[in-house]
XYZ file of C-alpha atoms in Angstrom:
393
model
C -0.065 -0.074 0.006
C 1.303 3.283 -1.081
C -0.052 6.444 0.743
C 0.219 9.649 -0.584
C 2.664 12.341 0.833
C 1.451 15.396 2.818
C 1.342 18.267 0.606
C 3.930 20.846 0.723
C 2.494 23.920 2.274
C 1.686 26.826 -0.043
C 3.326 25.012 -2.901
C 0.453 25.506 -5.153
C 0.404 29.178 -4.698
C 3.755 29.528 -6.245
C 2.485 28.514 -9.676
C -0.200 30.417 -12.032
C -1.800 27.158 -13.291
C -5.583 27.073 -14.179
C -7.048 25.872 -10.969
C -10.063 23.940 -13.097
C -7.654 21.594 -14.731
C -5.719 18.819 -13.036
C -1.986 19.540 -14.567
C -0.409 16.029 -14.120
C 1.954 16.557 -17.091
C 4.744 18.496 -15.689
C 7.127 16.417 -17.597
C 6.261 17.569 -21.240
C 6.468 21.520 -20.620
C 7.030 22.115 -16.989
C 5.274 24.918 -15.308
C 7.198 28.316 -14.339
C 6.795 29.699 -10.679
C 5.386 33.248 -10.407
C 8.465 34.387 -8.937
C 10.452 33.107 -12.120
C 8.030 34.561 -14.449
C 8.579 37.994 -12.965
C 12.206 37.733 -13.065
C 12.169 37.011 -16.792
C 9.690 39.675 -17.201
C 11.912 42.331 -15.518
C 14.736 41.280 -18.110
C 12.247 41.808 -20.916
C 11.306 45.090 -19.537
C 15.094 45.965 -19.167
C 15.389 44.835 -22.794
C 12.705 46.815 -24.491
C 13.727 49.889 -22.431
C 17.045 49.907 -24.467
C 17.632 46.827 -26.861
C 21.062 48.297 -27.899
C 22.303 48.352 -24.602
C 20.888 44.980 -23.792
C 22.577 43.294 -26.581
C 25.675 45.405 -26.458
C 28.466 45.308 -24.105
C 27.914 42.852 -21.096
C 25.565 40.551 -22.608
C 27.709 37.546 -23.099
C 29.120 38.003 -19.486
C 25.528 37.730 -18.178
C 25.310 34.490 -20.376
C 28.615 33.197 -18.945
C 27.251 34.020 -15.211
C 24.058 31.856 -15.768
C 25.998 29.311 -17.632
C 28.422 28.882 -14.594
C 25.399 28.861 -12.138
C 23.572 26.292 -13.862
C 26.705 23.988 -14.739
C 27.788 24.005 -11.402
C 24.507 22.867 -9.975
C 24.716 19.938 -12.450
C 28.362 19.139 -11.586
C 29.493 20.080 -15.255
C 32.563 21.909 -16.280
C 30.978 25.513 -17.130
C 33.774 26.161 -19.732
C 33.079 22.997 -21.306
C 29.151 23.702 -21.347
C 26.792 25.862 -23.575
C 23.570 26.960 -23.104
C 20.936 25.888 -25.778
C 17.162 26.065 -26.501
C 16.508 22.538 -25.696
C 17.583 18.884 -25.909
C 16.443 18.297 -29.471
C 18.689 21.564 -30.583
C 21.541 20.161 -28.664
C 21.367 16.898 -30.788
C 21.214 18.293 -33.759
C 24.025 20.262 -32.885
C 26.085 17.187 -31.845
C 24.994 15.181 -35.167
C 25.804 18.033 -37.317
C 29.453 18.177 -35.537
C 30.111 14.159 -35.972
C 30.765 14.449 -39.615
C 28.748 11.042 -40.375
C 29.736 9.108 -43.669
C 28.123 6.199 -45.546
C 29.874 3.552 -43.537
C 28.798 5.167 -40.231
C 25.663 4.158 -37.873
C 24.176 6.021 -35.109
C 22.799 3.658 -32.262
C 19.314 4.482 -30.476
C 17.453 2.468 -28.076
C 13.728 2.024 -28.415
C 13.179 4.267 -25.658
C 14.588 7.533 -27.691
C 12.434 10.525 -27.595
C 10.604 10.820 -30.711
C 12.127 14.060 -31.865
C 15.674 12.930 -31.196
C 14.965 9.619 -33.137
C 13.691 11.879 -36.084
C 16.805 14.125 -35.994
C 19.004 11.068 -36.064
C 17.398 9.600 -38.931
C 17.348 12.780 -41.024
C 21.064 13.389 -40.362
C 21.781 9.778 -41.481
C 19.845 10.416 -44.698
C 21.783 13.538 -45.638
C 25.017 12.035 -44.960
C 24.382 8.453 -46.415
C 24.805 7.134 -42.393
C 22.491 4.581 -40.979
C 20.472 4.785 -37.761
C 19.824 1.489 -35.851
C 17.644 0.842 -32.812
C 18.516 -1.673 -29.849
C 15.250 -2.872 -27.934
C 15.428 -2.657 -24.226
C 12.604 -4.260 -22.751
C 10.902 -2.846 -19.478
C 11.838 -4.425 -16.291
C 15.622 -5.123 -17.101
C 18.211 -4.676 -14.334
C 20.788 -2.189 -14.799
C 23.433 -4.928 -15.812
C 20.990 -6.511 -18.025
C 20.464 -3.319 -19.749
C 24.277 -2.277 -19.864
C 24.741 -6.087 -21.471
C 21.940 -5.491 -24.071
C 23.351 -2.050 -25.095
C 27.194 -3.274 -25.086
C 26.093 -6.435 -27.532
C 24.233 -3.918 -30.036
C 27.599 -1.689 -30.302
C 29.607 -2.280 -33.454
C 33.015 -0.873 -33.196
C 34.495 0.555 -36.670
C 30.729 1.173 -37.520
C 29.054 2.610 -34.416
C 30.039 6.327 -34.640
C 27.609 7.566 -31.981
C 25.281 5.992 -29.361
C 22.473 8.029 -28.207
C 20.974 6.923 -24.845
C 18.413 8.213 -22.275
C 19.114 8.734 -18.841
C 15.572 8.742 -18.069
C 13.449 7.867 -21.080
C 10.385 10.183 -21.820
C 7.901 7.758 -22.902
C 8.644 4.889 -20.600
C 9.887 7.068 -17.514
C 12.819 4.232 -17.547
C 16.009 5.117 -15.866
C 19.260 4.172 -17.572
C 22.341 3.281 -15.922
C 24.153 5.777 -18.006
C 27.538 5.849 -16.053
C 27.863 2.044 -17.153
C 26.657 2.393 -20.628
C 29.007 4.971 -20.927
C 31.963 3.247 -19.530
C 31.120 0.155 -21.942
C 31.017 2.141 -24.883
C 34.280 3.870 -24.084
C 36.010 0.520 -23.952
C 35.167 0.412 -27.606
C 35.713 4.115 -28.397
C 32.323 4.770 -29.192
C 31.367 8.105 -28.452
C 27.930 8.674 -26.375
C 25.384 11.136 -26.261
C 23.297 11.093 -23.121
C 19.771 12.739 -23.392
C 19.337 13.790 -19.917
C 15.838 16.107 -20.824
C 14.111 15.272 -17.537
C 17.117 15.052 -15.214
C 17.946 18.470 -14.261
C 15.788 19.355 -10.967
C 14.253 15.931 -10.533
C 17.314 13.948 -10.035
C 20.646 14.620 -8.275
C 23.329 14.572 -11.144
C 27.331 14.869 -11.507
C 27.725 15.111 -15.005
C 31.563 14.845 -14.729
C 31.059 11.575 -13.008
C 29.059 10.145 -15.800
C 32.004 11.033 -18.309
C 29.760 10.960 -21.555
C 31.259 12.730 -24.667
C 27.877 14.699 -24.883
C 25.110 15.301 -21.946
C 22.254 17.662 -22.328
C 19.543 18.377 -20.066
C 16.624 20.817 -20.014
C 16.299 23.188 -17.039
C 12.806 24.255 -18.321
C 11.060 20.970 -16.960
C 12.100 20.036 -13.441
C 14.624 22.718 -12.921
C 11.815 25.749 -12.858
C 13.721 27.850 -15.302
C 11.920 29.379 -18.401
C 11.169 27.467 -21.548
C 14.045 27.402 -24.004
C 16.846 26.398 -21.303
C 19.048 23.835 -21.703
C 22.602 22.786 -20.982
C 24.941 21.044 -23.238
C 28.033 19.543 -21.789
C 31.033 18.512 -24.285
C 33.914 16.450 -23.513
C 37.233 18.234 -23.969
C 38.487 15.963 -26.788
C 35.282 17.156 -28.576
C 34.913 21.075 -27.999
C 37.101 22.201 -30.994
C 35.106 20.076 -33.377
C 31.645 21.650 -32.445
C 30.388 23.365 -35.607
C 27.283 25.610 -34.361
C 23.873 25.233 -36.275
C 23.935 29.320 -36.456
C 27.197 30.973 -37.674
C 27.065 34.371 -35.738
C 29.691 37.056 -34.531
C 30.847 34.971 -31.622
C 31.909 32.408 -34.170
C 35.656 32.736 -33.935
C 35.379 32.323 -30.037
C 34.546 28.666 -30.486
C 32.941 26.407 -28.145
C 30.924 27.628 -26.031
C 30.440 31.134 -27.199
C 30.151 30.195 -31.001
C 27.102 28.160 -29.970
C 25.438 30.492 -27.284
C 25.415 33.724 -29.194
C 22.703 33.640 -32.107
C 22.053 37.674 -32.876
C 18.909 38.819 -31.485
C 17.173 35.838 -29.968
C 15.455 36.167 -26.652
C 18.087 35.531 -23.938
C 16.086 36.468 -21.148
C 15.028 32.389 -20.540
C 18.613 31.753 -19.860
C 19.346 35.029 -17.608
C 16.516 34.164 -15.660
C 17.105 30.390 -15.186
C 19.066 30.931 -11.705
C 15.769 32.221 -10.301
C 14.258 28.873 -11.015
C 16.972 26.957 -9.261
C 16.780 29.643 -6.304
C 12.857 28.996 -5.993
C 13.568 25.339 -5.992
C 16.213 25.412 -3.328
C 14.119 27.894 -1.350
C 11.311 25.541 -0.953
C 13.764 22.665 -0.484
C 15.356 20.360 -2.912
C 15.359 17.177 -1.146
C 11.668 17.996 0.184
C 10.537 18.557 -3.539
C 12.116 15.141 -4.899
C 10.695 13.114 -2.145
C 7.281 14.433 -2.355
C 7.161 14.279 -6.194
C 8.274 10.439 -6.002
C 6.034 9.568 -3.394
C 2.885 11.186 -5.117
C 3.568 9.764 -8.378
C 3.903 6.476 -6.945
C 0.707 6.941 -5.253
C -0.769 8.043 -8.451
C 0.561 5.110 -10.724
C -0.833 2.718 -8.148
C -4.811 4.181 -8.008
C -4.784 4.910 -11.690
C -3.428 1.100 -12.365
C -5.843 -0.123 -9.875
C -8.904 1.486 -11.773
C -7.677 -0.103 -14.852
C -7.471 -3.640 -13.093
C -3.609 -3.690 -13.306
C -1.620 -5.669 -10.501
C 1.335 -3.888 -9.079
C 3.706 -6.200 -11.185
C 1.818 -4.924 -14.225
C 3.009 -1.339 -13.494
C 6.679 -0.357 -14.602
C 8.988 0.992 -12.127
C 11.693 3.402 -13.400
C 14.662 1.269 -11.995
C 15.786 4.150 -9.471
C 14.926 6.459 -6.716
C 13.489 9.892 -7.173
C 11.934 9.550 -10.515
C 8.743 11.900 -10.688
C 7.273 10.283 -13.660
C 5.760 6.822 -13.870
C 3.577 5.188 -16.619
C 0.281 3.024 -16.598
C -0.115 0.649 -19.623
C -3.367 1.246 -21.322
C -5.937 -1.541 -22.274
C -4.632 -3.346 -25.641
C -5.526 -1.561 -28.747
C -5.892 1.945 -27.472
C -3.001 4.649 -28.267
C -1.002 1.874 -30.050
C 0.121 4.438 -32.697
C 1.412 8.036 -32.456
C -1.891 9.592 -33.809
C -4.135 7.569 -31.832
C -2.081 8.408 -28.669
C -2.167 12.199 -29.558
C -6.010 11.991 -29.977
C -6.585 10.010 -26.745
C -4.547 12.690 -24.648
C -6.514 15.407 -26.151
C -9.806 13.465 -25.405
C -8.739 12.982 -21.869
C -8.167 16.707 -21.602
C -11.255 17.921 -23.064
C -13.661 15.310 -20.950
C -11.742 15.237 -17.841
C -10.018 18.477 -17.671
C -6.784 16.167 -16.951
C -3.618 16.915 -18.576
C -1.618 13.727 -18.933
C 0.783 12.314 -21.591
C 0.078 9.542 -23.870
C 2.477 7.645 -25.783
C 2.488 4.562 -27.933
C 5.782 2.368 -27.381
C 6.291 -1.166 -28.420
C 2.891 -1.395 -29.989
C 1.116 -0.397 -26.762
C -0.222 2.763 -25.198
C 1.349 4.355 -22.053
C -0.177 7.047 -20.084
C 2.322 8.905 -18.208
C 1.789 10.721 -15.162
C 3.832 13.589 -13.491
C 3.886 14.760 -10.100
C 5.005 18.269 -8.943
C 4.624 20.253 -5.650
C 1.311 21.884 -7.112
C -0.408 18.449 -7.550
C -2.878 16.704 -5.004
C -3.513 13.224 -4.351
C -7.303 13.671 -5.142
C -6.275 14.879 -8.765
C -5.094 11.129 -9.278
C -8.036 9.874 -7.294
C -10.475 11.488 -9.865
C -8.472 10.622 -12.842
C -8.611 7.068 -11.731
C -12.524 7.432 -11.100
C -13.297 8.723 -14.454
C -10.669 7.334 -16.712
C -11.960 3.775 -17.179
C -15.463 4.726 -18.237
C -13.869 7.356 -20.517
C -11.347 4.518 -22.266
C -14.532 2.180 -22.779
C -16.411 4.820 -24.514
C -13.273 5.865 -26.498
C -12.790 2.293 -27.728
C -16.165 2.123 -29.460
């Protein structure tokens, strides 16, 4: 029996979410505390008061200050990291810098985020390289996962391994440190997609040792959207080719990547305010609350769908604030069907969840954040079964 955690006092008031909607999908786009919204708005006001001064002398120093703050929080080398809009942009940046050829391949797991897999396949088509997928079934131990990925590597052919640290569709936690070490034994570079890690899980990027590691701060790190950190190992920094060539190009990585003319830099500059809000509330308190609450939510929704505890996937590690509930067979087994069901749930139940098609089956993904309450999951559990029954007809 999993009991829900006590609510974090006053936490719901820190956000401006619509109170008529159960927002159980923090993992997709995050939700910004009001204090961070205001910090970003002050920066926007400053920018509009004198755009020339804002974009002129001092902007790169301010970006560097934010980058150092965020990188230190993640255990990454600030001088070997760059601020980027999101994980998807970082993946394209790395793929462009790899200089793939017809005899090369990029290896993914079947947990890879859809847009990441799309970017890999697109780049492979451009270069004549091939994209290959290794299946990693749910429920494998860490050792079994490492063994399966290791067996799929092909030295001399595999030019890049792209692996999730915490998979979006399945909420599975991968033993990335061990996977990176296994690939390193065969001199195969690794890109770790850690989109959901910053803020949710404690992480030390330097210990993972990946050639490339990228995580979004605008999900669980409470930063404005459009804030992610890409860390690059020393051997690759001079080989990074920015997607946009602008005035800082001759400075090399990371400045050449970060400066892109007159884009909006206020998300990056306001990002430390997100970490400040998180730490003020209590980082460990937030993490413990979110894991306990999403575990409760998975249980009650799973029980409502007549699933036994053994049928509910566990992420494979502590602290994960997302869980999935397998849907009845024949529901949301394709991407369009999953999107349609998610929208139907939003419209009919006033509940925002994620629905993904994975391995031929639909998975409903729940998230938990400090603004959520146990009764939101209880209500979803009560109303979801009849909705799914009607949706199938």
